[in-house]
PDB file of C-alpha atoms in Angstrom:
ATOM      1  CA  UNK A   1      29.773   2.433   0.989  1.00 71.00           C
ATOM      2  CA  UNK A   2      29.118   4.489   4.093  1.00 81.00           C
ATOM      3  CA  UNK A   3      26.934   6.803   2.004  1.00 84.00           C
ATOM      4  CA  UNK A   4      25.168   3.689   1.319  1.00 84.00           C
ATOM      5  CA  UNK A   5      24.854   2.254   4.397  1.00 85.00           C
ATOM      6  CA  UNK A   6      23.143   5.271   5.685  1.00 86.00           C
ATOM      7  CA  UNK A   7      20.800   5.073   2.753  1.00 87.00           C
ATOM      8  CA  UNK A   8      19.309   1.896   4.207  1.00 88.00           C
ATOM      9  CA  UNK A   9      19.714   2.589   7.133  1.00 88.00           C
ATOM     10  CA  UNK A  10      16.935   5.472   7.142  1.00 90.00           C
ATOM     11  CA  UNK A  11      14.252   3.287   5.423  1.00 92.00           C
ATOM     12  CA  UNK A  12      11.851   2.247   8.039  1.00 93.00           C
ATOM     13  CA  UNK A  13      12.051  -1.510   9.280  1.00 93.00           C
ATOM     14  CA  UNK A  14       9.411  -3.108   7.529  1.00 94.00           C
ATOM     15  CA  UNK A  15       9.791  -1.569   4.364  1.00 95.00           C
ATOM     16  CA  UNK A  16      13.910  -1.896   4.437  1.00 94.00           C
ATOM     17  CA  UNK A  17      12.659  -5.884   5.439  1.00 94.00           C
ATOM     18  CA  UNK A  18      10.463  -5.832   2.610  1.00 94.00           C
ATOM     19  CA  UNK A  19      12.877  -4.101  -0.334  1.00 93.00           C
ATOM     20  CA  UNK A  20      15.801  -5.709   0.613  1.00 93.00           C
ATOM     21  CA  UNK A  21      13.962  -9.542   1.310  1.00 94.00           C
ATOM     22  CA  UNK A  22      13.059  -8.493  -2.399  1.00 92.00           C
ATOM     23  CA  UNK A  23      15.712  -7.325  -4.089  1.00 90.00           C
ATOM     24  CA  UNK A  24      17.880 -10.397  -2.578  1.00 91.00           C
ATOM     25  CA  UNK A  25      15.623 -12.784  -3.623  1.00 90.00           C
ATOM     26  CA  UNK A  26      15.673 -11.763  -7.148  1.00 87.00           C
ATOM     27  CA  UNK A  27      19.370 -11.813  -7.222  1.00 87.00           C
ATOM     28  CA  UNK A  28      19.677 -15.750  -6.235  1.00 87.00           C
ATOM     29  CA  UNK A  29      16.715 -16.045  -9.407  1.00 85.00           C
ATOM     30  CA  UNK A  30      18.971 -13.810 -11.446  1.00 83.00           C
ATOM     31  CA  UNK A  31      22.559 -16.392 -10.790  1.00 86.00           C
ATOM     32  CA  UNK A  32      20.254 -19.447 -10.543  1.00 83.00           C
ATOM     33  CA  UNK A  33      20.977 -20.389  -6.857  1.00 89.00           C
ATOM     34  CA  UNK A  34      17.281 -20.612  -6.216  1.00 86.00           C
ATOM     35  CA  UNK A  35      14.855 -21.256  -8.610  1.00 87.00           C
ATOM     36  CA  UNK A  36      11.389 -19.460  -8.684  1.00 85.00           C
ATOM     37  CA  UNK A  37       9.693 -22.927  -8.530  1.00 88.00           C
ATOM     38  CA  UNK A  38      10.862 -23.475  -5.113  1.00 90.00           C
ATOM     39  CA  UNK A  39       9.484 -19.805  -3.667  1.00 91.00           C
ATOM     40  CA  UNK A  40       6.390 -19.488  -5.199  1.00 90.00           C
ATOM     41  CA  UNK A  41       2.398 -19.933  -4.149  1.00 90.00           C
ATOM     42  CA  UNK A  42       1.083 -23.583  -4.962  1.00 89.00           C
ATOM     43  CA  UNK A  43      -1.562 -24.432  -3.573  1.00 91.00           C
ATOM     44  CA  UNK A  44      -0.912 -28.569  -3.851  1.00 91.00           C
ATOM     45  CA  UNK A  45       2.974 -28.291  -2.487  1.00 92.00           C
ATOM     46  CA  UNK A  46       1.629 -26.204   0.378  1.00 92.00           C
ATOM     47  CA  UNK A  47      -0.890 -28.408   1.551  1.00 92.00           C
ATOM     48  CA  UNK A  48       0.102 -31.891   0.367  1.00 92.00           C
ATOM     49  CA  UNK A  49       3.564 -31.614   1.274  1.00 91.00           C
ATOM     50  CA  UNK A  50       3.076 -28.890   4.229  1.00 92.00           C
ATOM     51  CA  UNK A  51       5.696 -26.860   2.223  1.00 92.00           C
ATOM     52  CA  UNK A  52       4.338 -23.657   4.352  1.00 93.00           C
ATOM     53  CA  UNK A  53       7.241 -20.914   3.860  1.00 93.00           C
ATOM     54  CA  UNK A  54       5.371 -20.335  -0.001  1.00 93.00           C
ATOM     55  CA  UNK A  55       2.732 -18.541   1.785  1.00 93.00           C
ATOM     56  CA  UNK A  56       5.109 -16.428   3.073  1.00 94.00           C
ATOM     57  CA  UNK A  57       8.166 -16.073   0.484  1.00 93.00           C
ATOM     58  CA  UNK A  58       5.531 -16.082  -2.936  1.00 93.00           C
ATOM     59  CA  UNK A  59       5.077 -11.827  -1.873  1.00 94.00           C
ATOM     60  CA  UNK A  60       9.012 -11.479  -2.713  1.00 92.00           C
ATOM     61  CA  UNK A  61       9.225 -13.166  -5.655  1.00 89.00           C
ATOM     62  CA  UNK A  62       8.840 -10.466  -8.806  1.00 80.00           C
ATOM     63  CA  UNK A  63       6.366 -11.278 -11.578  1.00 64.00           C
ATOM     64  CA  UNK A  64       8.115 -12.891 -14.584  1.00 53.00           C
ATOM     65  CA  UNK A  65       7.873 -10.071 -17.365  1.00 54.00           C
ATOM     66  CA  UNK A  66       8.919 -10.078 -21.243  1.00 53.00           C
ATOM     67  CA  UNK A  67      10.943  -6.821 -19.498  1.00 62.00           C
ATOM     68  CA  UNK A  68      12.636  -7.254 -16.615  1.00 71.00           C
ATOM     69  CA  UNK A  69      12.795  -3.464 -15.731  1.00 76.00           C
ATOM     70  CA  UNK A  70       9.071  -3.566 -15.273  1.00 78.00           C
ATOM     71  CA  UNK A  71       9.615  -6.390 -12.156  1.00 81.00           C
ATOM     72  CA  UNK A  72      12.211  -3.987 -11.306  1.00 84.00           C
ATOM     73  CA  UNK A  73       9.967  -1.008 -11.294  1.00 85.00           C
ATOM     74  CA  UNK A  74       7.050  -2.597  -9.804  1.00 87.00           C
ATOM     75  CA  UNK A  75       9.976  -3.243  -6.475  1.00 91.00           C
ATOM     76  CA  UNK A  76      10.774   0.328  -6.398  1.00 90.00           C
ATOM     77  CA  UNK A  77       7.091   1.192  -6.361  1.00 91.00           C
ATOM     78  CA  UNK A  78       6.397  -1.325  -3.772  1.00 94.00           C
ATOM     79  CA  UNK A  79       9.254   0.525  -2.049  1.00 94.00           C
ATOM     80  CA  UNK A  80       7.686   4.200  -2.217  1.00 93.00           C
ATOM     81  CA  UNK A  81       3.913   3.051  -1.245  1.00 94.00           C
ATOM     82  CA  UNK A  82       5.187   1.180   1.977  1.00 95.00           C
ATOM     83  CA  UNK A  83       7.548   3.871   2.778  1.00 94.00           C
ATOM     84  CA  UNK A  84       5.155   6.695   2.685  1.00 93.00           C
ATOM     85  CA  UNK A  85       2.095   4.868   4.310  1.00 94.00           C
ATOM     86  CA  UNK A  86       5.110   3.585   7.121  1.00 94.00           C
ATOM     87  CA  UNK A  87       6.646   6.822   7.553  1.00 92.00           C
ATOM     88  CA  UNK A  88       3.000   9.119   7.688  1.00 90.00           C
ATOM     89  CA  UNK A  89      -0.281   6.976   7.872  1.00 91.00           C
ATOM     90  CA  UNK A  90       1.082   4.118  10.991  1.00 91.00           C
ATOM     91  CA  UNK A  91       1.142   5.501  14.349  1.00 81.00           C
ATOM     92  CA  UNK A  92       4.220   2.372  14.965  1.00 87.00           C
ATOM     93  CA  UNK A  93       5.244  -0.586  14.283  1.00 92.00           C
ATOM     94  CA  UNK A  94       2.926  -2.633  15.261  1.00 92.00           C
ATOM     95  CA  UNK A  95      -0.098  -0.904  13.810  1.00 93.00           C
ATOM     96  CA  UNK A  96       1.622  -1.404  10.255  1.00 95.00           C
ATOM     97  CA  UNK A  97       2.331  -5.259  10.781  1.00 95.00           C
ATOM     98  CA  UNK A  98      -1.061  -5.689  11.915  1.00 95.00           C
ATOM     99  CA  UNK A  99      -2.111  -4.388   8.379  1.00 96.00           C
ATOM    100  CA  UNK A 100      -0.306  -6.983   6.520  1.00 97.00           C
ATOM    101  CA  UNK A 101      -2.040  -9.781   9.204  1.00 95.00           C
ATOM    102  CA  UNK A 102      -5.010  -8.649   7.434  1.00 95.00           C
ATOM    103  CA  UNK A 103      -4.075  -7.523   4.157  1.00 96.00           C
ATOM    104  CA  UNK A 104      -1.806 -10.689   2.802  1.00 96.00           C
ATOM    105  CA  UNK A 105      -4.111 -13.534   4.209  1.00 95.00           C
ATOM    106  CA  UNK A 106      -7.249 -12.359   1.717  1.00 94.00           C
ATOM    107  CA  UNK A 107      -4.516 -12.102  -0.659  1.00 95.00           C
ATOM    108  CA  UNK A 108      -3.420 -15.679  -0.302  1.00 94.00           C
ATOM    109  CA  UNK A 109      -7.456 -17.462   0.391  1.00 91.00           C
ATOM    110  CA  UNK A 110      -8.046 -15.234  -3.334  1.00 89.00           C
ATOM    111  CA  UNK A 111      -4.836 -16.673  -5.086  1.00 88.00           C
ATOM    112  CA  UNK A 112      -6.567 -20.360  -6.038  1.00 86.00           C
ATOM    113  CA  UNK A 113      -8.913 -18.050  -8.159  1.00 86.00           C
ATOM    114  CA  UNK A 114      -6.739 -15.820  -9.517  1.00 84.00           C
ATOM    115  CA  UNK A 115      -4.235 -18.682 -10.585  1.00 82.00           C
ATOM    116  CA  UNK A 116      -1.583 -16.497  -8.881  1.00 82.00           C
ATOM    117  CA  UNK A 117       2.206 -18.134  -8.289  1.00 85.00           C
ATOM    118  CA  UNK A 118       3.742 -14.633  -7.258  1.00 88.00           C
ATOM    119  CA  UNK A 119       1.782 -12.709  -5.253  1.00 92.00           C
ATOM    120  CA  UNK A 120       4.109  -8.991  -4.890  1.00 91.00           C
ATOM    121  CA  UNK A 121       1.665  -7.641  -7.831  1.00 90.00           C
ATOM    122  CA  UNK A 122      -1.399  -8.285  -5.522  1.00 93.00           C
ATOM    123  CA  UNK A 123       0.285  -6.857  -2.611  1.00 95.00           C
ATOM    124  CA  UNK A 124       1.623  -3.792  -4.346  1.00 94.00           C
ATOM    125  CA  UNK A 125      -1.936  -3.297  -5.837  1.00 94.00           C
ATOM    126  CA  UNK A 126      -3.014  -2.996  -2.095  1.00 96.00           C
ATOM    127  CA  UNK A 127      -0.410  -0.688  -0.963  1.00 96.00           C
ATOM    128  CA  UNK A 128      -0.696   1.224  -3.777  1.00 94.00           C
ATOM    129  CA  UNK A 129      -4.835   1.723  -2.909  1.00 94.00           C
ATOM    130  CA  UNK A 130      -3.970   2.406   0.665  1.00 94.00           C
ATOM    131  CA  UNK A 131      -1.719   5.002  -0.249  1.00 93.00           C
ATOM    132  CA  UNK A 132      -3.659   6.551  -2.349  1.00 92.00           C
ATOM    133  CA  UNK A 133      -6.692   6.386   0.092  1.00 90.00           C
ATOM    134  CA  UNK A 134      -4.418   8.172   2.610  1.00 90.00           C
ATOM    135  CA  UNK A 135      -3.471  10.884   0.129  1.00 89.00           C
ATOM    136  CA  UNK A 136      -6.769  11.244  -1.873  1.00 86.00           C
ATOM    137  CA  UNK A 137      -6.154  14.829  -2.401  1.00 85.00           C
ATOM    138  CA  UNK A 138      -2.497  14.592  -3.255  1.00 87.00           C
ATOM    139  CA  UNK A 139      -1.938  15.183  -7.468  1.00 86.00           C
ATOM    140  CA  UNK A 140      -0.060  12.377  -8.960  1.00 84.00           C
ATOM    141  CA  UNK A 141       0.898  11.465 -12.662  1.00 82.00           C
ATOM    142  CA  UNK A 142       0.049   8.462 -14.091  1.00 77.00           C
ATOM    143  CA  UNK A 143       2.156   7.530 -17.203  1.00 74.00           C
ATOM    144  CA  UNK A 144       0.520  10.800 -19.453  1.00 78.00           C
ATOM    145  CA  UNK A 145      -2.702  11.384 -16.888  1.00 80.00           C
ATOM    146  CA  UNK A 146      -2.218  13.922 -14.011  1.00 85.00           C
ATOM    147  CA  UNK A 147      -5.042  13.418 -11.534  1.00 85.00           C
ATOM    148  CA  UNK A 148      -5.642  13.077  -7.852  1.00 86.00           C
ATOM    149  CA  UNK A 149      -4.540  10.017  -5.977  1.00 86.00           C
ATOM    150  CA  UNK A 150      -8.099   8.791  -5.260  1.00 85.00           C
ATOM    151  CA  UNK A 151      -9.339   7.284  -8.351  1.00 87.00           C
ATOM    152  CA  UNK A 152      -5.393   5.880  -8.939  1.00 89.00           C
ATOM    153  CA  UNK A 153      -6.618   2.702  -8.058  1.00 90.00           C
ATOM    154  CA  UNK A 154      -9.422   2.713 -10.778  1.00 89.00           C
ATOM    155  CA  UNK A 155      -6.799   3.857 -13.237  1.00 89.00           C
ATOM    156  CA  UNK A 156      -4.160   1.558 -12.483  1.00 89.00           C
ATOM    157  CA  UNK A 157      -6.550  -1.714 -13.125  1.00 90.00           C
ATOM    158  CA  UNK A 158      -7.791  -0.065 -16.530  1.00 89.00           C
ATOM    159  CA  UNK A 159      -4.164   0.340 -17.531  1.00 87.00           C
ATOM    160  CA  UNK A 160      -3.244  -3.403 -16.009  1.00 87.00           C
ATOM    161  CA  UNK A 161      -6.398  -4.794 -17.939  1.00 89.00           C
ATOM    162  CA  UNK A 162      -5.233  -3.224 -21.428  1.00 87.00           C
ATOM    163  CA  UNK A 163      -1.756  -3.866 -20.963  1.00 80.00           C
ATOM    164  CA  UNK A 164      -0.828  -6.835 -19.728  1.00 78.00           C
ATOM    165  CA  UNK A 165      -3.992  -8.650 -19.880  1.00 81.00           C
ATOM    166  CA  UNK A 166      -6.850 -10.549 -17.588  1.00 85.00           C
ATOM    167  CA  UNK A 167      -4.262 -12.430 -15.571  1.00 85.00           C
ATOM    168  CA  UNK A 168      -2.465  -9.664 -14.013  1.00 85.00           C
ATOM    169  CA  UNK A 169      -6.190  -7.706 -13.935  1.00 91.00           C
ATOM    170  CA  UNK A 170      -7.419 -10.510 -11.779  1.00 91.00           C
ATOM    171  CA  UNK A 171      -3.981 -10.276  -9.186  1.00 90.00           C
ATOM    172  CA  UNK A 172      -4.355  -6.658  -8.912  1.00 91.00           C
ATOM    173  CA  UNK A 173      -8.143  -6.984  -8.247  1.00 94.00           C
ATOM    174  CA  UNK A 174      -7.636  -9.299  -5.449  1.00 94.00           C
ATOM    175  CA  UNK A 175      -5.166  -7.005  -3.789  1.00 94.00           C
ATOM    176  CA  UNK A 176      -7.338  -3.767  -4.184  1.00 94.00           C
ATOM    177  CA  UNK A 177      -9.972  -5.973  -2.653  1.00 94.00           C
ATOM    178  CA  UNK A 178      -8.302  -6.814   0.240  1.00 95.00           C
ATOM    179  CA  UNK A 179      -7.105  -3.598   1.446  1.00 94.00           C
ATOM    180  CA  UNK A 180     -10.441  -2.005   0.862  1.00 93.00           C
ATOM    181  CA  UNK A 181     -11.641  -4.349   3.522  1.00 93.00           C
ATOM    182  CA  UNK A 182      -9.513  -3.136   5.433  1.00 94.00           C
ATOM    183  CA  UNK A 183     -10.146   0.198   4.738  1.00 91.00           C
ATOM    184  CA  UNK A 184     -13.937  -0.493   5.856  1.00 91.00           C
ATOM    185  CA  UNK A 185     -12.623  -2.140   9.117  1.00 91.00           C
ATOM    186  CA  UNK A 186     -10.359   1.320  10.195  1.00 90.00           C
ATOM    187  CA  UNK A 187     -13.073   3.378   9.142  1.00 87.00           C
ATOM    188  CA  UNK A 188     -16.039   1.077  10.553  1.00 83.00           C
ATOM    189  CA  UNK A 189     -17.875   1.511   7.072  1.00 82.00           C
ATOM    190  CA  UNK A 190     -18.862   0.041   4.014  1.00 81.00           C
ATOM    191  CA  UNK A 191     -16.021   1.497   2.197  1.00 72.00           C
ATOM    192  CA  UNK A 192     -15.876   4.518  -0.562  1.00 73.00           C
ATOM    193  CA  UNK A 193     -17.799   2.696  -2.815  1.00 71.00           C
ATOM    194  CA  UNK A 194     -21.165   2.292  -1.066  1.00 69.00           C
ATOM    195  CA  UNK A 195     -20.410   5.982  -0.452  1.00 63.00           C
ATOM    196  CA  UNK A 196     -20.962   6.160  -3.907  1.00 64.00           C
ATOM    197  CA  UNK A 197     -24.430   4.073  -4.069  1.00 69.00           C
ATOM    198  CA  UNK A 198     -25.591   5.813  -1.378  1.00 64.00           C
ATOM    199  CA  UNK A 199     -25.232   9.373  -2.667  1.00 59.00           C
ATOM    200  CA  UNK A 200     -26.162   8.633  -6.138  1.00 54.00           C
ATOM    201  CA  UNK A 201     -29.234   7.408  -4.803  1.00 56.00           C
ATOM    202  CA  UNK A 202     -29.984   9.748  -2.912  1.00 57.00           C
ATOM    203  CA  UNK A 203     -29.146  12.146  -5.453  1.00 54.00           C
ATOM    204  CA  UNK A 204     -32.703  14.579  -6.261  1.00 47.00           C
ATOM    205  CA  UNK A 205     -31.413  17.391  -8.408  1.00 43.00           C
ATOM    206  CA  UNK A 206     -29.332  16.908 -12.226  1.00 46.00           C
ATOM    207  CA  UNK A 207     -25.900  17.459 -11.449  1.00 45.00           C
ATOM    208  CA  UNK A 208     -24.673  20.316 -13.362  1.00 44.00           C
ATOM    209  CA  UNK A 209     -20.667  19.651 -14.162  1.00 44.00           C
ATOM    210  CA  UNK A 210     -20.235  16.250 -12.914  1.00 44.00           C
ATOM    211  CA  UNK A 211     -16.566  16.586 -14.116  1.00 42.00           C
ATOM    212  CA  UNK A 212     -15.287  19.249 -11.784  1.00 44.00           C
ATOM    213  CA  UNK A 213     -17.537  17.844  -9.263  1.00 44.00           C
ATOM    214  CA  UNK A 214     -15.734  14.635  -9.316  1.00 46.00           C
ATOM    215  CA  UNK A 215     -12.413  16.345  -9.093  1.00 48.00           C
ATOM    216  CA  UNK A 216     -13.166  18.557  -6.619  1.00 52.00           C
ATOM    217  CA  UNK A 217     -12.084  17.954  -2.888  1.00 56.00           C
ATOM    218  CA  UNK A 218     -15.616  18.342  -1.534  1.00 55.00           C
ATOM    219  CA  UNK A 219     -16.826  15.337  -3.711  1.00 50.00           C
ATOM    220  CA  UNK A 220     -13.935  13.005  -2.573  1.00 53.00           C
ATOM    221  CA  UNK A 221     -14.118  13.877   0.681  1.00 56.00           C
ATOM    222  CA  UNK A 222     -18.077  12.471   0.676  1.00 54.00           C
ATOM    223  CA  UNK A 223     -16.653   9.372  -0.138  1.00 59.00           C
ATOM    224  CA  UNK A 224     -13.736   8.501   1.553  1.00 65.00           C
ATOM    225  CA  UNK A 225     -13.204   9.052   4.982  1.00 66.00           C
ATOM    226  CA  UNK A 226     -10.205   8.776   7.857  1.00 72.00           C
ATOM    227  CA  UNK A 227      -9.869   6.059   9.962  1.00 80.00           C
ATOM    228  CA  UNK A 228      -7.209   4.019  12.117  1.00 85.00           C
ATOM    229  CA  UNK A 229      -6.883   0.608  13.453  1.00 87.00           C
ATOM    230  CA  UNK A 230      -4.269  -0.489  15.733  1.00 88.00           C
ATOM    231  CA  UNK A 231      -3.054  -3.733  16.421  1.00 88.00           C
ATOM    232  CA  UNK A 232      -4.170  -5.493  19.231  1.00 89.00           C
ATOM    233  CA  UNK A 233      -2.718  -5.314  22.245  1.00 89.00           C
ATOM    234  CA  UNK A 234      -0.811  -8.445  22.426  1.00 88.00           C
ATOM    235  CA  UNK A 235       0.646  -7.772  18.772  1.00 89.00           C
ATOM    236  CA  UNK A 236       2.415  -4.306  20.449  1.00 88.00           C
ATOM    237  CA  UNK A 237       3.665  -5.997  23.172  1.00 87.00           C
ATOM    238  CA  UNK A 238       4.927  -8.836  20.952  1.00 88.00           C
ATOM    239  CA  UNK A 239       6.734  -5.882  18.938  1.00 85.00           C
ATOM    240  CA  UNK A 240       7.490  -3.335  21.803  1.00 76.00           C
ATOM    241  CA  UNK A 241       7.366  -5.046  25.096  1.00 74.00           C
ATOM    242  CA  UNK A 242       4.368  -2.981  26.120  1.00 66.00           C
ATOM    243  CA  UNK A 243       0.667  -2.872  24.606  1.00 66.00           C
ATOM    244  CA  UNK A 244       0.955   0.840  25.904  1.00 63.00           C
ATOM    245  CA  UNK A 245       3.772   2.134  23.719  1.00 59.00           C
ATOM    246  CA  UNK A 246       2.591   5.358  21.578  1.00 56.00           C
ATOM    247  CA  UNK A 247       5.345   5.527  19.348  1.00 52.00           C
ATOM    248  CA  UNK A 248       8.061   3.406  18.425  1.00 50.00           C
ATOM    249  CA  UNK A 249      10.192   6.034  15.854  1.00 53.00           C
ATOM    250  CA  UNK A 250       9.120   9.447  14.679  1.00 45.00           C
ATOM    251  CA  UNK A 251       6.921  10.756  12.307  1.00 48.00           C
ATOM    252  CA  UNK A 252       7.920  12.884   9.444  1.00 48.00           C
ATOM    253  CA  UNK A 253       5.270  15.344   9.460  1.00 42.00           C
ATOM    254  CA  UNK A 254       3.345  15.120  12.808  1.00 35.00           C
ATOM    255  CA  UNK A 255       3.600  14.121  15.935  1.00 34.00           C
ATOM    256  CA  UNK A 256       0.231  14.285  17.723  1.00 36.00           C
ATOM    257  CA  UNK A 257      -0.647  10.605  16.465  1.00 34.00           C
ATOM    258  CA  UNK A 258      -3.214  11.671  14.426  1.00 35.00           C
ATOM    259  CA  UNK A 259      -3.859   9.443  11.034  1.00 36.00           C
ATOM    260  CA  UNK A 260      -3.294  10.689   7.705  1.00 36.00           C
ATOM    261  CA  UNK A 261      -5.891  13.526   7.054  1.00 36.00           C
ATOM    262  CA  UNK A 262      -6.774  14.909   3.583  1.00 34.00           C
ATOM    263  CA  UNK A 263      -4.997  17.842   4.043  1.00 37.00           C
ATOM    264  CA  UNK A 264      -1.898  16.353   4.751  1.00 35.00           C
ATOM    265  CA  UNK A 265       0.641  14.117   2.579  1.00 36.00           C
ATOM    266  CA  UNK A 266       3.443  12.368   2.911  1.00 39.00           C
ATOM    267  CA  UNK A 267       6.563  14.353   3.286  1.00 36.00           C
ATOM    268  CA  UNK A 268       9.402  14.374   0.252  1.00 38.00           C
ATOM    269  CA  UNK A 269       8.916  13.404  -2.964  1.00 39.00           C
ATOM    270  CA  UNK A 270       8.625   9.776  -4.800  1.00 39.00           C
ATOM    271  CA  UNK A 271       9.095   9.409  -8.900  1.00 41.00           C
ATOM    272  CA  UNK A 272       8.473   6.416 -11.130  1.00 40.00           C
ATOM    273  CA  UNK A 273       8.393   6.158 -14.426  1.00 41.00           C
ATOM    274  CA  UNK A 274       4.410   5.803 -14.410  1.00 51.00           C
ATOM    275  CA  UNK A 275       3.524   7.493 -11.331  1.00 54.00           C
ATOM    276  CA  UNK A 276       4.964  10.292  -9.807  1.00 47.00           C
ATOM    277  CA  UNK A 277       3.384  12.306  -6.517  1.00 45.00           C
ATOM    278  CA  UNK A 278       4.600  15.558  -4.673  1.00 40.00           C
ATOM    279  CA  UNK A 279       4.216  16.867  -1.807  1.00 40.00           C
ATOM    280  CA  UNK A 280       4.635  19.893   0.860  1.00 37.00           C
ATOM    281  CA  UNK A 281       7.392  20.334   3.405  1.00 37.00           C
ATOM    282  CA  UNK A 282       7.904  22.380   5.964  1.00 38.00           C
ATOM    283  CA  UNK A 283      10.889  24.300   7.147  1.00 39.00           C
ATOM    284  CA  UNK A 284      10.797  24.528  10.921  1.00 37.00           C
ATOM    285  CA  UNK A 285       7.914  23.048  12.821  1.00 44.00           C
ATOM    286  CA  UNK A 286       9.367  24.884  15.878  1.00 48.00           C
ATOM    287  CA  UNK A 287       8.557  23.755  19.324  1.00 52.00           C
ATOM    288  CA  UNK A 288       4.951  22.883  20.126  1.00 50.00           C
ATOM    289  CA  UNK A 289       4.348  25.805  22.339  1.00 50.00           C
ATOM    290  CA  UNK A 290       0.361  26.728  22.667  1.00 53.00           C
ATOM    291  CA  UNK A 291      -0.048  30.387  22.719  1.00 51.00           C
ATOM    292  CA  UNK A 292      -1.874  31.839  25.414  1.00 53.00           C
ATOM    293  CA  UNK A 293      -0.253  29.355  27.709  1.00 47.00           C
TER     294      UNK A 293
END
C-alpha cells in the first residue's frame, strides 16, 4: 500500500487530478452508483435546466466501447500525454491550467456538431497533438508503424476514421483542432500547417526524395516551431499566491525554464499497446557551474 501511495504520489497534480477524477468515475459507472446519463455533455439539460457541472464532469467520463479495455487504454494514454507535457513542456502550474482554459472550452462550443456526450476522446486527441508537437523529433510506434511523433496526429485520425468510424473521427478532429489553436497562440503563428502552404508554394525546384525529406529533422523543423504561453498573471497568483513565481515543482530534464525544444524529450519511458515513445536520460546533470567563471 505504501509502495502505492508513493506511486501517486509522484504524478504531478493535475494529471494525478485528472487520472484519478477518471478512474473513480468509471468505477461508480462500473457498480451502478452513478449512471453515465447524469455526467455527460447535453446540450438541452445544461442550458434548460442550468445543469452546469456536465461541462465540466463529460471530460471524465470514458467513451462507451464494444471493449472496455480500449476506454481503459485510452485513460492510461490520457495519463502518459498529460504527464509528459506536465512534467517537461509547462514551466508550472499555472501555465498548464491555463492550457486547458483554452483547450476544453473549443472542445465543448464544437461538441453540438460533433454530437459528442463524452468528451475525454476529444481531449486526449488534443493532448496527444500537443505532445507530439513538443516531441516532433522523438520516434514512436504506432500499433505496426514506427515514425516520428510529428505526423502522430495525422496517423491517429486515419486509424480513428477506419476503425471506429465518422463519429469518433469527428471527436478527435475537434480536439486536434483546438489545441492547434493553441499551438498558433504560443507560437504567435498560423500553425504547422500554413507552414506547409507556404513552403509548397513557394517551392521552385522538383523535390528529389520527398520521402526522406519528410522524415528528416530539417523538414519538420520548417514547419513546426517552439513557443510558450503563460497564464496570465492573475491565474498564477490564483494558483501560487504570486504572479511572479518561476517555478512551482521541478523539472525532470531542465531547469533553465526553457520550453520543450526539438532536441529534447521527455524523460523515462511511456508504453501502450498502440503507441509507444522513448527517450534519453541522463546520469548526473552535475551542478550548473559555467566554466571560465
Amino acid at each position: 500500500m505504501s509502495e502505492l501511495r508513493q506511486f501517486v504520489s509522484q504524478i504531478p497534480p493535475i494529471t494525478r487530478i485528472l487520472t484519478l477524477t477518471s478512474l473513480s468515475v468509471a468505477g461508480l459507472f462500473s457498480i451502478d452508483i452513478v449512471k453515465p446519463v447524469s455526467l455527460i455533455c447535453y446540450w438541452p439539460l445544461v442550458i434548460k435546466k442550468y445543469q452546469f457541472w456536465r461541462l465540466i464532469t463529460s471530460f471524465f467520463v470514458c467513451n462507451i466501447h464494444d471493449q472496455p479495455m480500449q476506454s481503459l487504454m485510452d485513460l492510461y494514454m490520457i495519463y502518459s500525454y498529460s504527464r509528459g507535457l506536465e512534467e517537461n513542456k509547462f514551466i508550472n502550474i499555472a501555465d498548464y491550467i491555463f492550457y486547458y482554459v483554452i483547450v476544453t472550452p473549443l472542445i465543448l462550443f464544437t461538441s453540438p456538431w460533433t454530437s459528442a456526450l463524452s468528451l475525454q476522446s476529444a481531449l486526449l486527441s488534443a493532448l496527444t497533438y500537443t505532445w507530439s508537437i513538443a516531441n516532433r523529433n522523438q520516434q514512436v510506434n504506432f500499433y505496426f508503424i514506427t515514425m516520428k511523433a510529428a505526423i502522430l496526429p495525422a496517423v491517429s485520425l486515419g486509424f480513428r476514421l477506419l476503425l471506429n468510424g465518422k463519429q469518433d473521427f469527428l471527436q478527435a478532429f475537434v480536439g486536434m483542432l483546438a489545441a492547434y489553436l493553441y499551438n498558433c497562440l504560443e507560437t504567435s503563428t498560423l500553425g504547422p500547417l500554413m507552414s506547409l502552404i507556404k513552403k509548397d508554394s513557394n517551392q521552385t525546384t522538383k523535390r528529389v526524395g520527398t520521402l526522406n525529406s519528410l522524415n528528416s529533422n530539417t523538414y519538420i523543423e520548417e514547419l513546426y516551431y517552439d513557443g510558450y504561453l503563460p497564464a496570465p498573471s492573475w491565474l498564477r497568483k490564483l494558483i501560487t499566491g504570486s504572479p511572479n513565481v518561476a517555478y512551482v515543482r521541478p523539472r525532470n530534464n531542465f531547469s533553465d525554464g526553457t520550453p520543450l525544444s526539438s532536441d529534447r524529450s521527455p524523460t523515462g519511458r511511456t508504453t501502450s499497446s498502440n503507441t509507444s515513445f522513448t527517450s534519453r536520460t541522463t546520469a548526473f546533470r552535475g551542478k550548473g557551474y559555467r566554466l571560465g567563471n
